[in-house]
XYZ file of C-alpha atoms in Angstrom:
77
model
C 0.000 0.000 0.000
C 1.590 3.303 -1.064
C 1.609 6.109 1.492
C 2.799 9.600 0.594
C 3.255 12.898 2.341
C 2.377 15.851 0.118
C 2.507 19.626 0.343
C -0.358 21.373 -1.417
C 0.078 25.028 -2.360
C -3.055 27.148 -2.631
C -4.022 30.581 -3.842
C -3.555 33.283 -1.196
C -6.306 33.165 1.416
C -7.771 29.867 0.213
C -5.901 27.262 2.262
C -8.634 26.732 4.880
C -11.309 26.205 2.215
C -9.054 23.908 0.179
C -8.198 21.971 3.328
C -11.870 21.205 3.842
C -12.330 20.152 0.226
C -9.393 17.761 0.154
C -10.145 16.298 3.593
C -13.388 14.977 2.070
C -11.430 12.739 -0.331
C -11.144 9.068 0.650
C -7.502 8.352 1.407
C -6.517 11.931 2.281
C -5.687 13.064 5.806
C -4.878 16.739 6.366
C -2.177 17.209 8.997
C -1.803 20.955 8.945
C -2.579 24.253 7.292
C 0.473 26.495 7.203
C 0.334 30.309 7.249
C 2.049 30.491 3.842
C -0.933 29.042 1.918
C 0.295 25.459 2.086
C -1.349 22.311 3.376
C 0.466 19.237 4.679
C -1.397 15.998 3.994
C -0.903 12.239 3.829
C -2.464 10.193 1.066
C -2.984 6.434 1.053
C -4.233 4.169 -1.706
C -4.432 0.462 -2.414
C -2.189 0.668 -5.492
C 0.283 3.071 -7.067
C -2.173 3.673 -9.920
C -4.900 4.614 -7.429
C -2.482 6.944 -5.668
C -1.535 8.647 -8.938
C -5.231 9.088 -9.741
C -5.834 10.621 -6.308
C -2.965 13.089 -6.741
C -4.360 14.026 -10.157
C -7.737 14.705 -8.531
C -6.071 16.922 -5.913
C -4.508 18.978 -8.727
C -8.031 19.651 -10.029
C -9.412 21.017 -6.729
C -10.430 24.662 -6.994
C -7.732 27.097 -5.746
C -4.953 24.446 -5.700
C -1.770 25.702 -7.341
C 0.422 22.607 -6.952
C 0.771 19.249 -5.207
C 4.350 18.298 -4.330
C 5.602 14.962 -3.072
C 7.518 15.220 0.206
C 7.676 11.542 1.210
C 6.730 8.188 -0.295
C 6.675 4.698 1.200
C 5.185 1.302 0.485
C 3.498 -0.124 3.581
C 3.022 -3.883 3.928
C -0.425 -4.908 5.035
């Protein structure tokens, strides 16, 4: 099971709203909203393909500027 830490950059003043939107995604856990319009989150998926699809969906969220990978690991079940 792939697990990744990501940093999501948002438009100025939109990080709280974006945080709520992405927290509603299955497999996304928001760990913090930083004062510089960034969100720290962990994403989990059953497969790498599902994880890539999830990251692509995060890129499409309104007011998201970028999604950057900070950490990646494969967890054994």
